[in-house]
Amino acid sequence: MASLAHRLDAGPDAPDGRADLVRQNLAAVAEGLNGHFDKAGLALGQTVETIDIILTALREVAEVFAQSEATVAIATLRDSASRLGQVAQSLERRGSEIAAIHKVSRDLRRAISEVQRCLQVLQIYAMNVKIAASGAPDFVNFADEMNVKLGAGNRETDAFSLKLAELDTSITSMQGIDARLLRECRKVIPQVPDRLARDAEALASHQDELVDLAEATSNHARAIQGELASALTALQVGDRARQRLEHVCQACTRLDEAAGKALSAPQRGHVLALLHAQVEDTADEYARDTRALVAALQRLRTNAEKLTALQDRDTFDEQAGALFLRRMEDGIAEAAGMIGQLHEADVQAEATLGVILATVATVTERVAAIRNLRVDVRQMAINIGLRCRKTEVIGRPVSIIANEIRSHSDKLDTLIAGINTAEAELVAISERMRTMAGNGDGAVGTGLSEALATIRDSAQATDMAMATVEQGAIGMAELMEQTQGFLAAALQMAPGIAEEAQALAASPLSPAAPGDDGPLRLLLEDIAGSYTMAGERSVHNRFLRPGMVALNTSGNAHSPSASDDGGGFEGFDDFDDFDDGLF
């Protein structure tokens, strides 16, 4: 766009031509300002969205480790390490219980064997009763009834023996599994639990570093967010300059209207001098503020690049994180064999506990049956003895047999007491084994698997979030670069605005200039009514005629005017000092 200074002559009618051409030329300049600053505003708006995405991603990082799962994972590793370190002691305690079960089982087998022998003897005595009684019906009936009850007793003891055999099989299986596990423990303890403990502490330290770095990055990003808000406000530089140029164009229009035509040539020159000063001041302000804005954006761009630099630390190194996970997986895999055997041993211990409880139930049931049998046999022996007194011929030999029957029933009573003692011992052992099973050694494998899954999920969420931060930081730096380019182009318009001001160059009237100032005063007041910025009013005050009241140049003041319609952009007054306040 060629300068008006090169397109206008200096003839007597030049002022009128200048006003019209200045209006056209400055309107084109204002339109160009809009284009550059609209692009810059769009780029900064995208930057604001990007920084919001970055802050959201950083909050996700903090939330990952604020969740209880991450804390539980560390606690699980520590607890697992502690439990694995105590496996050998647990096996030794269980070995003691197994030995106690073996002793009780042997005692029960001996007692049942004695009961069976006792029942066999009683069966022989029942047969002897028949023989000694020479087939007397009453004694034969007694003997037959006793045989029936002894047969039931034999079935109870046989079932008892089968349950004890099942218990022995279960105990033997448990011993074999525990023995293998104990051998494995001697190979990997304390190395495996110690490694798990170290991994737990390393994970806790790693999480703390992640949280600290995420917080530092978040603080940096929030600072950039605040600076971006200031930069968006500072983009009013373009709108401010555009408005000031539009106000000059409006004043040029007034010069071509009746109010302007009523002026003398010197008065018209005075108005042109005012407009020249306004354009010149606009150009200076525009250049100064745009340069400050470009410099501020350069600092923002540098800060955005620092976000990427923060992630160059090992804490957010994806490869380092993957290596850390692999080390943890290796440590857990190293314990996999031991954990599997732990689970197998605990499953077998649970099964054995079930057999013990079933055995206790069987003992209770069978002992009750044998106790009832003993009572019946003793009662029969008493009845036989009473019957013998009435039958003197066969009474003596049968009475002797009846005494033996009573003696063996007393022996059954002693055996039952021993079985009851063994039963109580089994109950105590089962309670201790249930307590040991409740300690959850077998849950170590499941807990470690869940902990590892949680660690993997946390690492994946963190990697994704930090990848978002990194991409966002790179994109933000690129947007800053674009914005700087738009503003650099806008800054190049400043000399053109200043050059156009020269087309309006004219000599203002001296304060003592003769003539009627009325039309000039009215036009100056009319022009003042369009001002929305303190800078415009300050320039205007330099061209007041004698007796005119100076315009208020405070930030929120608005100049009264006969033509004031209440329009304008009062909010921009507060922007005058943005260079000092924001940058």
XYZ file of C-alpha atoms in Angstrom:
583
model
C 0.000 0.000 0.000
C 1.566 3.259 -1.140
C 1.876 6.020 1.387
C -0.596 8.872 1.206
C 2.346 11.191 1.602
C 3.471 10.085 -1.871
C -0.007 10.304 -3.415
C -1.202 13.737 -2.284
C -0.047 17.107 -3.442
C 0.172 20.116 -1.206
C -2.210 22.371 -3.072
C -4.659 24.704 -1.369
C -7.429 22.092 -1.465
C -5.207 19.353 -0.067
C -6.830 19.139 3.400
C -10.192 18.007 2.034
C -8.601 15.362 -0.182
C -6.389 14.176 2.598
C -9.250 13.506 4.987
C -11.061 11.299 2.494
C -7.998 9.317 1.402
C -6.762 8.916 4.987
C -10.114 7.417 5.904
C -9.849 4.855 3.089
C -6.233 3.987 3.775
C -6.557 3.617 7.548
C -9.666 1.491 7.142
C -7.545 -0.916 5.078
C -4.857 -0.880 7.790
C -7.436 -1.658 10.495
C -8.737 -4.570 8.450
C -5.191 -5.946 8.118
C -4.697 -5.721 11.875
C -7.803 -7.811 12.421
C -6.475 -10.580 10.169
C -3.130 -10.928 11.938
C -4.514 -10.771 15.452
C -7.435 -13.077 14.690
C -4.947 -15.743 13.628
C -2.827 -15.096 16.714
C -5.924 -15.312 18.928
C -6.973 -18.600 17.335
C -3.504 -20.082 17.865
C -3.449 -18.942 21.502
C -6.944 -20.362 22.010
C -5.684 -23.746 20.797
C -2.752 -23.358 23.178
C -5.151 -22.829 26.079
C -6.982 -26.039 25.121
C -3.654 -27.850 24.930
C -2.555 -26.706 28.388
C -5.941 -27.849 29.751
C -5.306 -31.300 28.229
C -1.826 -31.337 29.804
C -3.169 -30.441 33.240
C -5.884 -33.109 32.944
C -3.235 -35.715 32.068
C -1.112 -34.653 35.040
C -4.110 -34.929 37.342
C -4.590 -38.476 36.053
C -0.993 -39.285 37.028
C -1.626 -37.995 40.538
C -4.913 -39.913 40.750
C -3.246 -43.173 39.682
C -1.066 -43.151 42.768
C -3.670 -41.595 45.028
C -5.870 -44.652 44.515
C -5.768 -47.334 47.162
C -4.816 -50.022 44.605
C -1.333 -48.600 44.132
C -0.803 -48.433 47.898
C -2.192 -51.935 48.304
C 0.215 -53.230 45.630
C 3.202 -52.007 47.628
C 1.742 -53.379 50.860
C 1.147 -56.723 49.119
C 4.761 -56.934 47.973
C 5.989 -56.177 51.472
C 3.553 -58.611 53.058
C 4.388 -61.307 50.519
C 8.095 -60.873 51.131
C 7.508 -61.206 54.858
C 5.348 -64.315 54.447
C 7.708 -65.999 52.040
C 10.474 -65.396 54.527
C 8.419 -67.196 57.177
C 7.417 -70.208 55.056
C 10.081 -72.443 56.553
C 8.927 -71.636 60.086
C 5.302 -72.258 59.045
C 6.261 -75.616 57.586
C 8.091 -76.550 60.758
C 5.027 -75.663 62.835
C 2.818 -77.660 60.504
C 5.302 -80.534 60.660
C 4.867 -80.581 64.422
C 1.103 -80.772 64.012
C 1.450 -83.588 61.467
C 3.621 -85.511 63.913
C 0.961 -84.994 66.583
C -1.717 -86.268 64.172
C 0.397 -89.348 63.476
C 0.644 -90.074 67.203
C -3.107 -89.640 67.696
C -3.802 -91.829 64.673
C -1.559 -94.567 66.047
C -3.244 -94.355 69.441
C -6.652 -94.599 67.805
C -5.644 -97.556 65.655
C -4.346 -99.386 68.763
C -7.530 -98.569 70.655
C -9.756 -99.722 67.794
C -7.686 -102.883 67.433
C -8.193 -103.592 71.141
C -11.929 -102.908 70.781
C -12.114 -105.343 67.869
C -10.276 -108.035 69.835
C -12.569 -107.414 72.771
C -15.632 -107.828 70.530
C -14.203 -111.042 69.117
C -13.727 -112.429 72.634
C -17.277 -111.394 73.540
C -18.549 -113.262 70.463
C -16.708 -116.368 71.704
C -18.261 -115.920 75.145
C -21.712 -115.645 73.568
C -21.116 -118.976 71.835
C -19.888 -120.451 75.142
C -23.101 -119.314 76.828
C -25.080 -121.365 74.332
C -22.886 -124.407 74.885
C -22.805 -124.139 78.691
C -26.567 -123.604 78.811
C -27.109 -126.837 76.825
C -29.424 -125.027 74.441
C -31.722 -123.599 77.122
C -33.952 -121.165 75.222
C -33.556 -118.208 77.569
C -29.750 -118.352 77.412
C -29.721 -119.018 73.672
C -31.857 -115.925 73.139
C -29.469 -113.894 75.290
C -26.513 -115.154 73.276
C -28.161 -114.483 69.908
C -29.148 -110.951 70.896
C -25.624 -110.267 72.098
C -24.182 -111.550 68.805
C -26.392 -109.129 66.869
C -25.135 -106.206 68.910
C -21.523 -107.368 68.649
C -21.899 -107.588 64.863
C -23.088 -103.962 64.804
C -20.086 -103.043 66.949
C -17.733 -104.740 64.484
C -19.215 -102.707 61.641
C -18.636 -99.491 63.603
C -14.996 -100.378 64.260
C -14.455 -101.307 60.605
C -15.796 -97.911 59.491
C -13.584 -96.309 62.142
C -10.531 -98.067 60.710
C -11.351 -96.927 57.164
C -11.569 -93.283 58.295
C -8.215 -93.589 60.086
C -6.684 -95.046 56.910
C -8.023 -92.045 54.953
C -6.504 -89.703 57.533
C -3.140 -91.477 57.256
C -3.202 -91.163 53.462
C -3.955 -87.446 53.630
C -1.255 -86.849 56.211
C 1.301 -88.788 54.171
C 0.456 -86.678 51.098
C 0.803 -83.489 53.088
C 4.157 -84.586 54.438
C 5.458 -85.213 50.912
C 4.317 -81.831 49.624
C 5.673 -79.985 52.651
C 8.996 -81.800 52.322
C 9.363 -80.675 48.709
C 8.398 -77.153 49.654
C 10.899 -77.119 52.499
C 13.651 -78.209 50.106
C 12.659 -75.395 47.738
C 12.702 -72.933 50.613
C 16.280 -73.839 51.436
C 17.217 -72.985 47.818
C 15.484 -69.598 47.474
C 15.246 -68.211 50.996
C 16.209 -65.549 51.876
C 17.074 -64.431 48.299
C 13.532 -64.359 46.870
C 11.765 -62.627 49.782
C 14.652 -60.182 50.109
C 14.328 -59.309 46.427
C 10.588 -58.819 46.781
C 11.187 -56.539 49.751
C 13.700 -54.485 47.734
C 11.259 -54.301 44.822
C 8.548 -53.045 47.159
C 10.777 -50.254 48.449
C 11.931 -49.416 44.904
C 8.322 -49.242 43.747
C 7.369 -46.951 46.628
C 10.334 -44.685 45.827
C 9.469 -44.758 42.109
C 5.872 -43.766 42.815
C 6.990 -40.929 45.090
C 9.279 -39.611 42.353
C 6.461 -39.823 39.802
C 4.096 -37.926 42.072
C 6.725 -35.256 42.828
C 7.621 -34.800 39.176
C 3.971 -34.742 38.112
C 3.335 -32.076 40.729
C 6.318 -30.016 39.560
C 5.224 -30.342 35.932
C 1.660 -29.459 36.903
C 2.831 -26.333 38.749
C 4.854 -25.309 35.711
C 1.881 -25.941 33.417
C -0.449 -23.915 35.663
C 2.023 -21.032 35.587
C 1.980 -21.205 31.782
C -1.823 -21.300 31.904
C -1.844 -18.043 33.860
C 0.601 -16.426 31.434
C -1.560 -17.580 28.529
C -4.579 -15.855 30.032
C -2.544 -12.650 30.246
C -1.346 -13.086 26.662
C -4.904 -13.517 25.423
C -5.824 -10.300 27.191
C -2.783 -8.604 25.669
C -4.008 -9.502 22.190
C -6.246 -6.461 22.625
C -3.238 -4.592 21.245
C -4.597 -5.163 17.762
C -8.181 -4.349 18.671
C -7.030 -1.240 20.498
C -5.061 0.022 17.517
C -7.929 -0.832 15.185
C -10.370 1.159 17.297
C -8.107 4.168 17.485
C -7.669 4.127 13.707
C -11.421 3.775 13.265
C -11.907 6.824 15.494
C -9.507 8.757 13.261
C -11.463 7.590 10.209
C -14.674 8.814 11.855
C -13.039 12.180 12.491
C -11.987 12.344 8.827
C -15.596 11.690 7.866
C -16.729 14.562 10.085
C -14.266 16.851 8.302
C -16.091 16.134 5.059
C -19.475 16.808 6.636
C -21.108 20.155 7.410
C -19.287 20.600 10.710
C -15.928 20.227 8.968
C -16.811 22.407 6.004
C -17.725 25.186 8.401
C -14.090 25.425 9.467
C -11.558 27.814 8.081
C -8.460 26.372 6.444
C -6.283 26.980 9.553
C -8.933 25.354 11.756
C -9.127 22.388 9.382
C -5.335 22.140 9.641
C -5.647 22.133 13.439
C -7.968 19.104 13.266
C -5.636 17.365 10.814
C -2.745 17.995 13.194
C -4.815 16.351 15.977
C -5.527 13.360 13.771
C -1.860 13.164 12.761
C -0.888 13.083 16.453
C -3.495 10.413 17.177
C -2.257 8.144 14.363
C 1.371 8.708 15.336
C 0.655 7.916 18.998
C -1.321 4.836 17.904
C 1.628 3.639 15.825
C 4.067 4.152 18.715
C 1.777 2.430 21.228
C 1.025 -0.399 18.812
C 4.717 -1.027 18.093
C 5.664 -0.906 21.770
C 2.880 -3.180 22.992
C 3.222 -5.651 20.132
C 6.957 -5.965 20.766
C 6.215 -6.593 24.463
C 3.644 -9.212 23.487
C 6.071 -10.953 21.112
C 8.716 -11.006 23.849
C 6.196 -12.423 26.333
C 5.221 -15.147 23.875
C 8.873 -16.019 23.422
C 9.109 -16.537 27.179
C 5.949 -18.641 27.067
C 7.429 -20.717 24.270
C 10.592 -21.254 26.302
C 8.504 -22.351 29.295
C 6.522 -24.728 27.107
C 9.762 -26.303 25.913
C 10.749 -26.762 29.562
C 7.741 -29.065 30.011
C 9.310 -31.411 27.493
C 12.713 -31.021 29.136
C 11.213 -32.090 32.474
C 10.323 -35.436 30.966
C 13.887 -36.105 29.889
C 14.473 -37.188 33.492
C 14.686 -40.920 34.131
C 11.501 -40.866 36.189
C 9.339 -40.507 33.101
C 11.617 -42.532 30.843
C 9.319 -45.108 29.227
C 12.188 -47.529 28.597
C 13.390 -47.183 32.181
C 9.830 -47.793 33.397
C 9.554 -50.919 31.217
C 12.882 -52.181 32.552
C 11.697 -51.551 36.113
C 8.560 -53.602 35.439
C 10.573 -56.433 33.888
C 12.795 -56.578 36.950
C 9.742 -56.863 39.162
C 8.221 -59.526 36.920
C 11.484 -61.488 37.027
C 11.512 -61.265 40.801
C 7.968 -62.564 41.050
C 8.622 -65.231 38.403
C 11.609 -66.390 40.432
C 9.230 -67.041 43.297
C 6.606 -68.678 41.049
C 7.735 -72.263 41.731
C 7.814 -71.689 45.422
C 4.463 -69.891 45.334
C 2.912 -72.760 43.343
C 4.140 -75.285 45.868
C 2.894 -73.060 48.668
C -0.544 -73.109 47.122
C -0.415 -76.864 46.601
C 0.678 -77.395 50.186
C -2.072 -75.173 51.525
C -4.685 -76.921 49.392
C -3.499 -80.265 50.765
C -3.460 -78.848 54.297
C -7.031 -77.687 53.808
C -8.018 -81.136 52.554
C -6.267 -82.793 55.491
C -8.028 -80.432 57.851
C -11.294 -81.565 56.321
C -10.318 -85.202 56.851
C -9.381 -84.469 60.462
C -12.728 -82.825 61.095
C -14.492 -85.750 59.417
C -12.438 -88.141 61.552
C -13.438 -86.269 64.695
C -17.070 -86.533 63.660
C -16.590 -90.246 62.959
C -14.881 -90.791 66.325
C -17.753 -89.064 68.105
C -20.352 -91.069 66.242
C -18.590 -94.443 66.466
C -17.561 -94.027 70.103
C -21.177 -93.305 71.017
C -22.235 -96.530 69.278
C -19.507 -98.564 71.012
C -20.395 -96.968 74.359
C -24.016 -98.022 73.888
C -22.812 -101.525 72.934
C -20.775 -101.738 76.132
C -23.827 -100.793 78.197
C -25.942 -103.399 76.409
C -23.344 -106.145 76.846
C -22.910 -105.352 80.526
C -26.659 -105.376 81.025
C -26.864 -108.753 79.282
C -24.140 -110.133 81.505
C -26.078 -109.017 84.578
C -29.271 -110.594 83.251
C -27.479 -113.856 82.514
C -26.110 -113.882 86.077
C -29.595 -113.383 87.512
C -30.972 -116.154 85.337
C -28.173 -118.487 86.495
C -29.412 -118.297 90.094
C -32.707 -119.864 89.048
C -31.104 -122.717 87.139
C -28.696 -124.442 89.443
C -27.680 -127.234 87.059
C -26.257 -124.947 84.363
C -25.971 -121.825 86.451
C -22.394 -122.201 87.680
C -20.546 -122.487 84.295
C -22.753 -119.857 82.685
C -22.225 -117.543 85.652
C -18.452 -117.791 85.165
C -18.876 -116.793 81.511
C -21.148 -113.900 82.536
C -18.429 -112.583 84.862
C -15.942 -112.614 81.949
C -18.432 -110.743 79.795
C -18.745 -108.074 82.517
C -14.953 -107.897 82.782
C -14.584 -107.261 79.014
C -17.333 -104.663 79.057
C -15.285 -102.817 81.683
C -12.285 -103.098 79.371
C -14.384 -101.525 76.597
C -15.088 -98.652 78.949
C -11.354 -98.069 79.447
C -10.719 -98.203 75.699
C -13.518 -95.713 75.049
C -12.011 -93.294 77.555
C -8.697 -93.480 75.639
C -10.511 -92.864 72.336
C -12.224 -89.828 73.847
C -8.832 -88.442 74.871
C -7.513 -88.921 71.321
C -10.620 -87.243 69.952
C -9.983 -84.167 72.123
C -6.394 -84.028 70.840
C -7.618 -84.161 67.215
C -10.020 -81.291 67.903
C -7.192 -79.175 69.341
C -4.910 -79.976 66.392
C -7.644 -79.072 63.874
C -8.144 -75.688 65.566
C -4.424 -74.929 65.410
C -4.253 -75.952 61.757
C -7.284 -73.806 60.947
C -5.512 -70.835 62.524
C -2.389 -71.539 60.476
C -4.454 -71.789 57.284
C -6.057 -68.460 58.174
C -2.647 -66.789 58.024
C -2.995 -67.040 54.255
C 0.385 -68.317 53.109
C -1.374 -69.805 50.115
C -2.754 -66.374 49.183
C 0.750 -65.072 48.517
C 0.678 -66.147 44.870
C -2.712 -64.578 44.205
C -1.732 -61.392 46.020
C 1.488 -61.054 44.040
C -0.304 -61.616 40.738
C -2.860 -58.947 41.613
C -0.113 -56.572 42.761
C 1.803 -57.056 39.523
C -1.382 -56.428 37.496
C -1.981 -53.227 39.467
C 1.615 -52.108 38.927
C 1.293 -52.784 35.177
C -1.999 -50.864 34.977
C -0.545 -47.947 36.917
C 2.540 -47.863 34.717
C 0.425 -47.985 31.556
C -1.847 -45.177 32.773
C 1.182 -43.098 33.742
C 2.921 -43.690 30.403
C -0.206 -42.690 28.491
C -0.720 -39.579 30.582
C 2.899 -38.486 30.275
C 2.869 -39.181 26.527
C -0.095 -36.798 26.370
C 1.896 -34.227 28.356
C 4.901 -34.609 26.064
C 2.857 -34.339 22.846
C 0.930 -31.427 24.307
C 4.107 -29.610 25.253
C 5.523 -30.099 21.751
C 2.265 -28.950 20.163
C 2.097 -25.964 22.489
C 5.610 -24.876 21.534
C 4.656 -25.129 17.856
C 1.511 -23.052 18.448
C 3.612 -20.449 20.244
C 5.937 -20.327 17.271
C 2.993 -19.803 14.919
C 1.582 -17.082 17.172
C 4.951 -15.344 17.206
C 4.964 -15.461 13.415
C 1.515 -13.875 13.182
C 2.484 -11.150 15.640
C 5.808 -10.529 13.893
C 3.847 -9.912 10.708
C 1.499 -7.646 12.652
C 4.482 -5.754 14.095
C 5.699 -4.994 10.581
C 2.562 -2.897 10.099
C 3.660 -0.402 12.757
C 6.017 1.595 10.461
C 3.246 1.742 7.845
C 0.846 3.252 10.363
C 3.458 5.838 11.354
C 4.134 6.621 7.707
C 0.451 7.150 7.023
C 0.404 9.639 9.866
C 2.672 11.886 7.783
C -0.129 12.311 5.210
C -2.085 14.151 7.897
C 0.763 16.465 8.881
C -0.473 20.016 9.409
C 0.171 22.964 11.684
C -2.100 23.355 14.724
C -3.457 26.770 15.610
C -1.660 28.798 18.195
C -3.635 29.526 21.363
C -3.850 33.195 20.418
C -4.938 32.649 16.837
C -7.718 35.132 15.858
C -11.086 34.041 14.559
C -14.275 32.392 15.691
C -13.404 29.114 17.502
C -17.020 28.048 17.915
C -17.250 25.623 14.957
C -13.810 24.199 15.841
C -14.789 23.681 19.476
C -17.964 21.872 18.462
C -16.060 19.551 16.111
C -13.355 18.836 18.697
C -15.992 17.966 21.281
C -17.749 15.759 18.755
C -14.497 13.926 17.960
C -13.746 13.540 21.676
C -17.084 11.777 22.132
C -15.841 8.790 20.133
C -12.828 8.135 22.362
C -12.783 4.941 24.423
C -9.170 5.012 25.644
C -7.212 7.240 27.966
C -4.371 7.526 25.412
C -6.706 9.138 22.907
C -7.956 11.657 25.443
C -4.413 12.464 26.510
C -3.428 13.293 22.918
C -6.666 15.248 22.426
C -5.915 17.461 25.432
C -2.865 18.815 23.611
C -5.138 20.363 20.976
C -7.762 22.025 23.168
C -8.635 25.614 22.408
C -8.440 28.219 25.157
C -11.265 27.786 27.659
C -12.020 24.153 26.797
C -12.112 21.659 29.692
C -9.425 18.967 29.566
C -10.631 15.397 29.150
C -10.242 13.024 32.084
C -7.417 10.549 31.304
C -7.997 8.166 34.223
C -8.483 4.515 33.301
C -12.267 4.341 33.702
C -13.189 7.872 32.737
C -15.234 8.705 29.691
C -15.242 12.071 28.049
C -18.580 13.895 28.012
C -19.617 15.112 24.632
C -22.581 16.721 22.977
C -22.569 13.896 20.429
C -21.830 11.102 22.914
C -24.297 8.264 22.403
C -22.959 6.084 25.223
C -21.147 3.707 22.864
C -17.522 2.675 22.959
C -15.273 0.095 24.673
C -14.635 1.399 28.151
C -13.008 -1.873 29.262
C -9.982 -1.174 27.110
C -8.939 1.708 29.341
C -7.752 -0.787 31.889
C -5.490 -2.252 29.250
C -3.286 0.853 28.919
C -0.789 -0.403 31.432
C -0.736 -4.063 30.374
C 2.901 -3.863 29.367
C 3.977 -3.039 32.902
C 1.414 -5.202 34.690
C 1.528 -8.369 32.618
C 4.970 -8.488 31.098
